[in-house]
XYZ file of C-alpha atoms in Angstrom:
562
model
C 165.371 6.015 90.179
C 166.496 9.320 88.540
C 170.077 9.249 86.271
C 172.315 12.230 85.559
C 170.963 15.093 88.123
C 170.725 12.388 91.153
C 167.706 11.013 93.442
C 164.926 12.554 94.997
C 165.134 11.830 98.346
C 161.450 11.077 99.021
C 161.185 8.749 96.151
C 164.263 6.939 97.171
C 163.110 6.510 100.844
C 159.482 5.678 99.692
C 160.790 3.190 97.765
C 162.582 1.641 99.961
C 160.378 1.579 102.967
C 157.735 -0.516 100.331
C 160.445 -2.680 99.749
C 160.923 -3.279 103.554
C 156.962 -3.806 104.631
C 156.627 -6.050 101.588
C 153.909 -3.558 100.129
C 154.037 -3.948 95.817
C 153.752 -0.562 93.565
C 150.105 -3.051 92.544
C 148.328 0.663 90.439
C 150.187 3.389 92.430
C 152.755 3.766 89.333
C 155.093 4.458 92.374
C 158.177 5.264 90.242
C 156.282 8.332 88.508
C 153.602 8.997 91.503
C 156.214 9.925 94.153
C 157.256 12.795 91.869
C 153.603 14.063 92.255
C 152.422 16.984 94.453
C 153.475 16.773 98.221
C 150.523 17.921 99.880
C 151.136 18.214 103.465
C 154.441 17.072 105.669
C 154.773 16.339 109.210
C 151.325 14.709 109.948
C 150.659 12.605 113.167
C 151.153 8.646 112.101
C 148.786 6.781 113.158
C 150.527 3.345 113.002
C 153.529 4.526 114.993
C 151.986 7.143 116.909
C 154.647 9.722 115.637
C 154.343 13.203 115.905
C 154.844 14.773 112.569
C 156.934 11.429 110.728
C 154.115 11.068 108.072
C 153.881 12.544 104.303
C 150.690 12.919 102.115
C 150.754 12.758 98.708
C 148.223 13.186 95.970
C 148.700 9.183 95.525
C 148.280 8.020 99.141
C 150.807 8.550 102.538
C 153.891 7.408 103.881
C 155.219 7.488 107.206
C 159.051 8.355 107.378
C 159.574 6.883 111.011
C 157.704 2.812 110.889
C 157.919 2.803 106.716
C 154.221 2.108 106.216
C 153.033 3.714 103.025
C 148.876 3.582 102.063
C 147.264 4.919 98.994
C 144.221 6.428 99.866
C 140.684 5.761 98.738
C 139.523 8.496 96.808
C 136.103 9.223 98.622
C 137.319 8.763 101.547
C 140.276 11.859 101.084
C 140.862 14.871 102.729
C 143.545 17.407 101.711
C 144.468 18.284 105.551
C 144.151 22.036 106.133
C 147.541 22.944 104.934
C 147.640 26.459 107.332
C 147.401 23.636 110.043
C 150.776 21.857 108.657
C 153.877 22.898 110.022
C 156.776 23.267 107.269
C 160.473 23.502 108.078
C 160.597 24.764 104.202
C 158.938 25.442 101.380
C 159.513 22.149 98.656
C 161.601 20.281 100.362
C 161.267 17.171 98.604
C 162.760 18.972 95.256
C 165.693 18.732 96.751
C 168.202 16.900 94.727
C 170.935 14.456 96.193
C 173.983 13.803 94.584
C 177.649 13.006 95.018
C 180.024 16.214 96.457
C 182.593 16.247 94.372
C 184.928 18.965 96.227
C 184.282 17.405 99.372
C 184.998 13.514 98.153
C 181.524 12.489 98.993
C 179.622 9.791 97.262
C 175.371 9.604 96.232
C 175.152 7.559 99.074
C 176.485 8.635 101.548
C 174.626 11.927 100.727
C 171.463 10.464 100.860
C 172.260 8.465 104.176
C 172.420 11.609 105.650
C 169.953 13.749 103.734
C 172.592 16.236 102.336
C 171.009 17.833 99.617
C 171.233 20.849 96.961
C 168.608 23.215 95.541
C 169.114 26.984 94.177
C 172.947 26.603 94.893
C 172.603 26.043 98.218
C 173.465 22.778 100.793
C 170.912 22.031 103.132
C 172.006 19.522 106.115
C 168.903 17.877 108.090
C 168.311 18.513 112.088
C 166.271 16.138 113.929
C 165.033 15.825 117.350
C 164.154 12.436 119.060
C 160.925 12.166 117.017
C 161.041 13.677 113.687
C 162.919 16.068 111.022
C 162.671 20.096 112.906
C 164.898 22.240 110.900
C 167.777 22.595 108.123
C 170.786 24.441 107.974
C 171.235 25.981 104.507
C 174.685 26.944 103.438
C 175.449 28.881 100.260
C 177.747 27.140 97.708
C 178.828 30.918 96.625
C 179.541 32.354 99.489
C 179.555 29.506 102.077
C 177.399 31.626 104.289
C 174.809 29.960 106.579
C 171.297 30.395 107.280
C 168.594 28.262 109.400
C 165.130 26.962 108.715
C 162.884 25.372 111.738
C 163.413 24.616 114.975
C 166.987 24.595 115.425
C 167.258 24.769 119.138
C 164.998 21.107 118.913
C 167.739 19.596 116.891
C 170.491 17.081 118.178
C 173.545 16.352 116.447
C 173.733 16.194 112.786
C 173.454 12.712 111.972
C 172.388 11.337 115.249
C 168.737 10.117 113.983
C 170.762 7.641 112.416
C 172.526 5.542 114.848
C 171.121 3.706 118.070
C 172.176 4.163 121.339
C 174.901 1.996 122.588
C 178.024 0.487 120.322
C 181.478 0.342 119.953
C 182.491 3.703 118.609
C 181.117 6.790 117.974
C 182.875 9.676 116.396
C 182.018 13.385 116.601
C 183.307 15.928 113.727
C 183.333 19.780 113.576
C 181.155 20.152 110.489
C 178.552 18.368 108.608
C 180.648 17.455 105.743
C 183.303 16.185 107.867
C 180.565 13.785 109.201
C 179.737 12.632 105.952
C 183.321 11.923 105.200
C 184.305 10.361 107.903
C 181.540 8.055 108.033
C 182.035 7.009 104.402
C 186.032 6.317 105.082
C 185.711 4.585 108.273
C 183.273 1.560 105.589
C 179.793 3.339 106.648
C 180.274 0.953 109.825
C 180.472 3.225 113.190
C 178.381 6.236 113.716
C 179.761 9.392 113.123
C 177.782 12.805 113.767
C 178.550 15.999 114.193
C 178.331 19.276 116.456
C 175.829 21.867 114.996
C 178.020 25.026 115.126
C 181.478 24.276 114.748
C 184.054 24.268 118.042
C 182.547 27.171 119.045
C 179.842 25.117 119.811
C 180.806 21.630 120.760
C 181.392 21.235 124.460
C 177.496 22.869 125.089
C 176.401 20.843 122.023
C 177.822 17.343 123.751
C 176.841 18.098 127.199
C 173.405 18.388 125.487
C 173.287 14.917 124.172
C 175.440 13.267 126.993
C 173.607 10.484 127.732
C 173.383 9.393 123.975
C 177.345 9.959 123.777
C 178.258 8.248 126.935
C 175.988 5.050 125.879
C 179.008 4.138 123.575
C 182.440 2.392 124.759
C 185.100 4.523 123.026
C 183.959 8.032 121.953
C 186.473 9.259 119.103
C 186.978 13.386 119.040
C 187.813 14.293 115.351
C 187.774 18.264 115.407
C 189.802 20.528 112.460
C 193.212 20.586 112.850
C 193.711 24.063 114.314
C 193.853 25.723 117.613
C 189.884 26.074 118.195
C 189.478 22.867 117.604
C 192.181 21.104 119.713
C 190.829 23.376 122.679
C 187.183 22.347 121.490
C 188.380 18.989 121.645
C 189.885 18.808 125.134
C 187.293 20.312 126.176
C 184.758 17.700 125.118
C 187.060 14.971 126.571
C 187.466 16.029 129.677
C 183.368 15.589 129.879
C 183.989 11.710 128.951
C 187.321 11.346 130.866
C 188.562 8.027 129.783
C 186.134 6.980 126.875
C 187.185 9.937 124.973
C 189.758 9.344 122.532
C 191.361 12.797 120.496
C 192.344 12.288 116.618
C 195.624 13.480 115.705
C 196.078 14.034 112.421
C 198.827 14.856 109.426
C 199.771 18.947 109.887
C 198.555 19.163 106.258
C 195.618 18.215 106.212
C 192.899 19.766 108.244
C 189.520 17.798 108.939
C 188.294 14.770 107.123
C 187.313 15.771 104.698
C 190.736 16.691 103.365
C 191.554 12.827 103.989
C 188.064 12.239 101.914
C 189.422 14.741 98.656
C 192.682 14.037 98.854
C 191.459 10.225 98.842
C 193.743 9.433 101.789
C 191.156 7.388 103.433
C 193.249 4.443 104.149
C 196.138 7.026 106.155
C 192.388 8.439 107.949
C 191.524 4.852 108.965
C 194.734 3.896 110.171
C 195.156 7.598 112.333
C 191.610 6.864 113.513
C 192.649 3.709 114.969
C 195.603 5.345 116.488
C 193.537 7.594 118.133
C 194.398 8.005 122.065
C 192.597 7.677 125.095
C 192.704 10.916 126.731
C 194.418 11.962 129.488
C 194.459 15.610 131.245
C 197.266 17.647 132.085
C 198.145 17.054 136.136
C 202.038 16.222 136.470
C 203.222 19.208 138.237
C 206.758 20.393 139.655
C 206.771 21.314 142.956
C 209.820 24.492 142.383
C 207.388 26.408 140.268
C 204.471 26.016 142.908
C 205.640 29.275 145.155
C 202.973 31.942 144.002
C 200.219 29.091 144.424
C 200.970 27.846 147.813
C 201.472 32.018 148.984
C 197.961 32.490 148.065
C 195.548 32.893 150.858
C 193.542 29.479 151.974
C 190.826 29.393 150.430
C 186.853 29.293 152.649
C 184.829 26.981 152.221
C 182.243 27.155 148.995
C 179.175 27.234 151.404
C 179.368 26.388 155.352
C 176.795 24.093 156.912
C 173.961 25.008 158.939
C 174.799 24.467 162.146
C 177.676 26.163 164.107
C 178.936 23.744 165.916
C 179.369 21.070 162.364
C 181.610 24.334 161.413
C 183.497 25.115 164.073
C 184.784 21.480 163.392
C 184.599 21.015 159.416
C 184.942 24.332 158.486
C 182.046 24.071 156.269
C 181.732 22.101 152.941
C 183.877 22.261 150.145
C 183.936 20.930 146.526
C 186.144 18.337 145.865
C 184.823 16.680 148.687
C 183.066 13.083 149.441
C 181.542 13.474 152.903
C 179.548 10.533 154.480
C 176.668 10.622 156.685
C 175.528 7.783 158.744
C 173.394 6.717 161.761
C 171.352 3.682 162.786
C 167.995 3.135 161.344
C 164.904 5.528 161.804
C 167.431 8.728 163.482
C 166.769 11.385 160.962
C 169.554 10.981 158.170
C 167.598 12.262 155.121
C 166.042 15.084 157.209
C 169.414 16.213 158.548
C 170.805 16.052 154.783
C 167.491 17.760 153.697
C 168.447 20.639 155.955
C 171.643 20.755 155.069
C 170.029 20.929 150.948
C 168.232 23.574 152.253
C 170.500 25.902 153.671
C 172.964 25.387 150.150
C 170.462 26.206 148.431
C 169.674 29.350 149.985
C 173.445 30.426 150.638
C 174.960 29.594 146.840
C 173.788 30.189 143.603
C 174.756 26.394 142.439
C 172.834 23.201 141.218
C 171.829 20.350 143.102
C 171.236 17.044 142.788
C 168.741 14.500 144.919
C 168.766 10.956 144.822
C 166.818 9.777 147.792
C 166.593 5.832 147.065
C 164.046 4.732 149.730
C 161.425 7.433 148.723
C 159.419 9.007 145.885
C 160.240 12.075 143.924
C 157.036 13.633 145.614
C 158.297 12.686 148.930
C 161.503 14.285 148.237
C 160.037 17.189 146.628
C 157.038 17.756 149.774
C 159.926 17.263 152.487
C 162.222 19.689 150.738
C 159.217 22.441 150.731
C 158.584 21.749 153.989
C 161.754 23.211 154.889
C 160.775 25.998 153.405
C 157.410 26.780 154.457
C 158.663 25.527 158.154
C 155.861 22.826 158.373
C 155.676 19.726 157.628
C 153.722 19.652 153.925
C 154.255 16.190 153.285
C 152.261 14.335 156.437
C 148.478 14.443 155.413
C 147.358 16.207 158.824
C 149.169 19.269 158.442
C 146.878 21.957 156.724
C 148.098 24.701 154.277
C 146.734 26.915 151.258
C 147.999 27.136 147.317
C 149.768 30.276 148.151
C 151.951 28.425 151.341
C 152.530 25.648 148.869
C 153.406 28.182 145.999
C 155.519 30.174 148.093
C 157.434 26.846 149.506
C 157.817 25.413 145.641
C 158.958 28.870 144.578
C 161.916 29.055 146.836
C 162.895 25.595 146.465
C 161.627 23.253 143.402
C 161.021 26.759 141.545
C 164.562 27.699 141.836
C 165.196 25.851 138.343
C 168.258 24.531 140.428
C 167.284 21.070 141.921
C 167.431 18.090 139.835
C 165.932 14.921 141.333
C 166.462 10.960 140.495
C 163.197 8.878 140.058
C 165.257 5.338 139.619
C 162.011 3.448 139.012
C 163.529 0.471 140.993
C 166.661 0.574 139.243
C 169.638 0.608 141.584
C 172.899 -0.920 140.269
C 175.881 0.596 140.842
C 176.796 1.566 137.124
C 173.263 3.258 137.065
C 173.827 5.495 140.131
C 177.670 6.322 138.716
C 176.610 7.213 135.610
C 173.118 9.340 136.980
C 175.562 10.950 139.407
C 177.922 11.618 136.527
C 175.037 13.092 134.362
C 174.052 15.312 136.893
C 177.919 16.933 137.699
C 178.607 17.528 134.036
C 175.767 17.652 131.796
C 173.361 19.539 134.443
C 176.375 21.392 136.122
C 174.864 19.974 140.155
C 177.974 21.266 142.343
C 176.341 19.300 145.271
C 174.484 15.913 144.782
C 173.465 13.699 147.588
C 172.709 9.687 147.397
C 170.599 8.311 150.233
C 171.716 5.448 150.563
C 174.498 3.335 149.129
C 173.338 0.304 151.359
C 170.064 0.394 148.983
C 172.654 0.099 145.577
C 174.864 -2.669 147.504
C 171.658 -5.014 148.529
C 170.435 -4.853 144.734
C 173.631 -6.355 143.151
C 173.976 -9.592 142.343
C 176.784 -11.502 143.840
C 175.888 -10.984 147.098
C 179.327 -10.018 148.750
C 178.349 -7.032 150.381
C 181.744 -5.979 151.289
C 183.020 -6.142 147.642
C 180.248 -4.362 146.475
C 180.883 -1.391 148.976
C 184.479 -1.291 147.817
C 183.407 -1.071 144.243
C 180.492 1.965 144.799
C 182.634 4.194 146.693
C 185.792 3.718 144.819
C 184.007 4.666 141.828
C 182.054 7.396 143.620
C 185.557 8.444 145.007
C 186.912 8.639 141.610
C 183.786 10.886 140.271
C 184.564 13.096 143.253
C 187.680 13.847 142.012
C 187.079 13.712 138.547
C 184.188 16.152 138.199
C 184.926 18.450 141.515
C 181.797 18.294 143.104
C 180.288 18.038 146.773
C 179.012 14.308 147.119
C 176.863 13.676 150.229
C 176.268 9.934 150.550
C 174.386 8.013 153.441
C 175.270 4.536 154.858
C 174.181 2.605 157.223
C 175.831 1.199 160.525
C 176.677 -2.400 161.910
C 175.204 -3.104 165.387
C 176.810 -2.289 167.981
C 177.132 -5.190 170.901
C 175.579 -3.365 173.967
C 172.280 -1.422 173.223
C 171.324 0.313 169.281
C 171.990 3.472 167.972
C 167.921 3.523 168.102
C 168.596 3.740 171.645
C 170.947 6.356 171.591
C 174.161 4.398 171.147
C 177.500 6.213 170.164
C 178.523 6.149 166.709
C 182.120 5.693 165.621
C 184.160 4.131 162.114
C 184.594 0.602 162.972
C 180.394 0.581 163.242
C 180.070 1.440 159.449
C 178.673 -1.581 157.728
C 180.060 -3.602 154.953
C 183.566 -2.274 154.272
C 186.736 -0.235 155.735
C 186.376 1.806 152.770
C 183.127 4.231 153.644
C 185.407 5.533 156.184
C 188.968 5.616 154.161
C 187.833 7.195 150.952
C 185.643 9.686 152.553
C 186.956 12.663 153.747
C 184.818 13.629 156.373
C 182.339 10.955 158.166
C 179.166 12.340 160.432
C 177.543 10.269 162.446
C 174.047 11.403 164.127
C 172.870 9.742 167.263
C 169.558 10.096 169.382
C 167.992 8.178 171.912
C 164.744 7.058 169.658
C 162.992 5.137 172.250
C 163.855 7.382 175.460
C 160.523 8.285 177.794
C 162.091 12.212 177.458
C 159.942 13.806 174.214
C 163.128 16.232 174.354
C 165.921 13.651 174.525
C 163.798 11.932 171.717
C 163.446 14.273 169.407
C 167.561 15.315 169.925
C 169.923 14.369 167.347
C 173.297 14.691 168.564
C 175.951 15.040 165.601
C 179.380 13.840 166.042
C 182.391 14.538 163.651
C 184.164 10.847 162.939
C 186.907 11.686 160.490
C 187.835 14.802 158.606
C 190.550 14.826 156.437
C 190.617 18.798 156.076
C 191.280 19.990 159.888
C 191.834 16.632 161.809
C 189.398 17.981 164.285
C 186.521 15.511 164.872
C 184.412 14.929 168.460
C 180.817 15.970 169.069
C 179.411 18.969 166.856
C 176.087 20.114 167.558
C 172.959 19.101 169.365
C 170.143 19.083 166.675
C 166.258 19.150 168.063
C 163.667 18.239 165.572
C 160.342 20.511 166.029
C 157.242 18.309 165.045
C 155.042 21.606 164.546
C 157.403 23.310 162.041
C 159.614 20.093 160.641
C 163.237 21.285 161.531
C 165.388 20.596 162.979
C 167.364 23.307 165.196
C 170.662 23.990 166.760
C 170.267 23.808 170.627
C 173.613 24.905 172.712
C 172.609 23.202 175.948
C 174.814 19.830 175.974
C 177.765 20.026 177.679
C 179.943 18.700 175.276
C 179.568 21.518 172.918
């Protein structure tokens, strides 16, 4: 251990790891050979399988991510080629790490998160899943900053640190405020920090959503000033009820004026305090006039059939609209279509969770649309540049997002999947086929309570994030002859639960006569309107007829009850 100046940070974490394998300093002379000559950084590991985690040194290696250090036999080393090494910086490891005075920070809690100082300058650590990829350098002089590495690689500062999962986490404005608030709070809850101030935070925490969201209560702690209240509510309102806004004194800023000031105790007890958010909504009806004058307003994108319009007026965000039919009639092809024709008519995300199929089923039946043949049935023929063309105006879009669940369909998992997908991937329409798949995999068997839970929750999403949910359910059977068989659909039929129908705001129901001797009646798919909340117009839409040669499925205008 060095006295006086402070600690190396690569002695102090070689040490340490030795300590934790059990390995003793036997004839390295650790203490004095860890000051030697780093040769290389950011080697593969071997015993981990980590990228870049491992260290060589004149005296042996040590791996940074598992802790397992070797010394190296001497005719049986290498120096590693070092114009093969990639270096974030040039001598890192003379870095020194020491308490930060003007900032209230302690040795250790510097070191903890690999704050360090060389030629006047701060230097703050960025990692990425794997391994160390860039610092941000910040003059003491001038307190301007610079960056070395890979800093679009890096997560939040300080988030190498912490598993995923917990009680609390709480997100600061700057680096130091990190440090600071972690060392108040008793070094217990994780604490990390946005990369580039507020300007940066809501992109920043939509980036690492998943990581965020993992924890129960999600504490905001941004400066004290307008850009960082907006910064905050912005953040919040990705989290909705886990986030929780610090408010604290006028005087004091960020934390680390609670840290200098050495007002930790008032920082703890604020941090407690700390409420849930809630947005702005309570509004008075006299001030409403200009609003309701406006013009109404179209729909974001109308469906693609006429008749579905002339009824629904198209589809609209905001809105949860159910699709359902009996078994085998064509429910994922008609939503398919209706993927399709969004995708071609808006300039939006989407999101696919087809839970009966593969990603490469979804992904070959959406082409097909596309190249107007069926890709994914292994008769059909076709050529790279029909498949190219067909991925480029679909998959290629950059604008799909699909869901392989790998078997795992509880209803938290789809909420939260569905939630990642509206906020942190911006999908404006997302589509779940089916929620009779996520009901039969829970656990207490009561199918009706389990309905009630899914949709409220998807009901609530809806609403929260603003986006187009298409979901699929299935039907009870009917007492005469199926829906295979051609049977009309109406509400009472939908299985499980009165609440598919109540919180949805429009309900479609597609019927066709499966089994009928007719190849055109067979292959018709008449859809009827069952509720919609928007017009209060509902009846029979359109006649659909599904084309085995091409794959679609086609408005026809010949039924008489169009």
């Amino acid at each position: 251990m060095m006295a006086g100046r402070g600690l190396h940070l690569d002695q102090y974490l070689i040490e340490r790891s030795l300590r934790k394998t059990g390995i003793r300093y036997l004839n390295l002379n650790l203490r004095k050979k860890t000051m030697a000559e780093q040769l290389a950084v950011h080697q593969p590991c071997d015993d981990c399988g980590s990228s870049d985690a491992l260290a060589v040194y004149d005296w042996g290696t040590n791996c940074y991510a598992c802790g397992t250090a070797k010394q190296l036999k001497q005719d049986n080393y290498n120096k590693p080629q070092l114009t093969q090494v990639k270096t974030i910086m040039t001598n890192v490891h003379d870095m020194i790490y020491s308490s930060v005075t003007d900032r209230g920070l302690v040795r250790d809690t510097c070191i903890t998160y690999g704050i360090g100082v060389k030629d006047n300058n701060y230097f703050f650590p960025y990692y990425n899943e794997d391994s160390l990829v860039a610092y941000k350098k910040r003059s003491k002089e001038d307190k301007k900053f610079s960056i070395e590495g890979a800093w679009k690689e890096g997560q939040l500062f300080g988030q190498q640190l912490f598993s995923k999962g917990g009680k609390y986490v709480t997100i600061t404005e700057g680096e130091f405020d990190a440090a600071a608030a972690y060392q108040m709070l008793g070094s217990r809850y994780p604490v990390v920090s946005v990369r580039n101030g507020a300007a940066s935070a809501l992109a920043d925490c939509k980036a690492q959503y998943e990581w965020l969201d993992s924890f129960e209560n999600i504490v905001i702690c941004f400066d004290n000033d307008e850009p960082g209240r907006t910064a905050a509510n912005q953040v919040a309102e990705v989290f909705g009820t886990k986030a929780k806004i610090f408010k604290g004194a006028k005087d004091l800023k960020d934390s680390c004026d609670y840290s200098k000031e050495n007002k930790g105790k008032e920082f703890v007890d604020l941090w407690w305090r700390a409420e849930s958010y809630t947005p702005d909504g309570i509004v008075h009806g006299i001030g409403l006039w200009d609003l309701v004058n406006q013009p109404v307003e179209k729909a974001e994108v109308l469906y693609p059939y006429v008749g579905m319009n002339s009824l629904t007026y198209g589809v609209r965000h905001g809105e949860l609209v159910t699709v359902t039919a009996g078994s085998g009639l064509g429910k994922s092809q008609f939503l398919r279509e209706i993927v399709y024709h969004i995708l071609q008519n808006s300039e939006e995300n989407i999101g696919l969770m087809f839970l009966e199929e593969s990603v490469k089923k979804t992904a070959k039946s959406l082409m097909s649309l596309a190249a107007n043949k069926p890709l994914h049935l292994p008769d059909v023929e076709t050529n790279d540049d029909e498949l190219r063309s067909a991925f480029d105006a679909t998959l290629g879009t950059g604008r799909v997002y699909l869901f392989d669940h790998f078997g795992s369909t509880s209803v938290d998992n789809i909420v939260n999947r569905v939630r990642f997908m509206a906020k942190a991937l911006n999908c404006k329409y997302i589509v779940v086929d089916h929620i009779s798949i996520i009901v039969s995999s829970q656990e207490n068997g009561d199918e009706r309570k389990s309905i009630d839970e899914i949709m409220t929750k998807l009901r609530m999403l809806v609403q929260e994030t603003g986006i187009s949910l298409f979901v699929v359910s299935h039907l009870k059977r009917p007492d005469t002859k199926g829906h295979e068989e051609g049977a009309a659909t109406s509400l009472s039929q939908l299985r499980g639960s009165g609440s598919i129908g109540q919180l949805s705001d429009i309900v479609i129901g597609l019927e066709r006569n499966g089994q009928s001797d007719d190849i055109k009646e067979r292959h018709t798919t008449r859809v009827r309107i069952l509720k919609n909340r928007f017009s209060g117009l509902t009846g029979p839409a359109s006649s659909l007829y599904y084309d085995k040669i091409t794959g679609r499925m086609t408005e026809i205008f010949e039924d008489k009850t169009l």
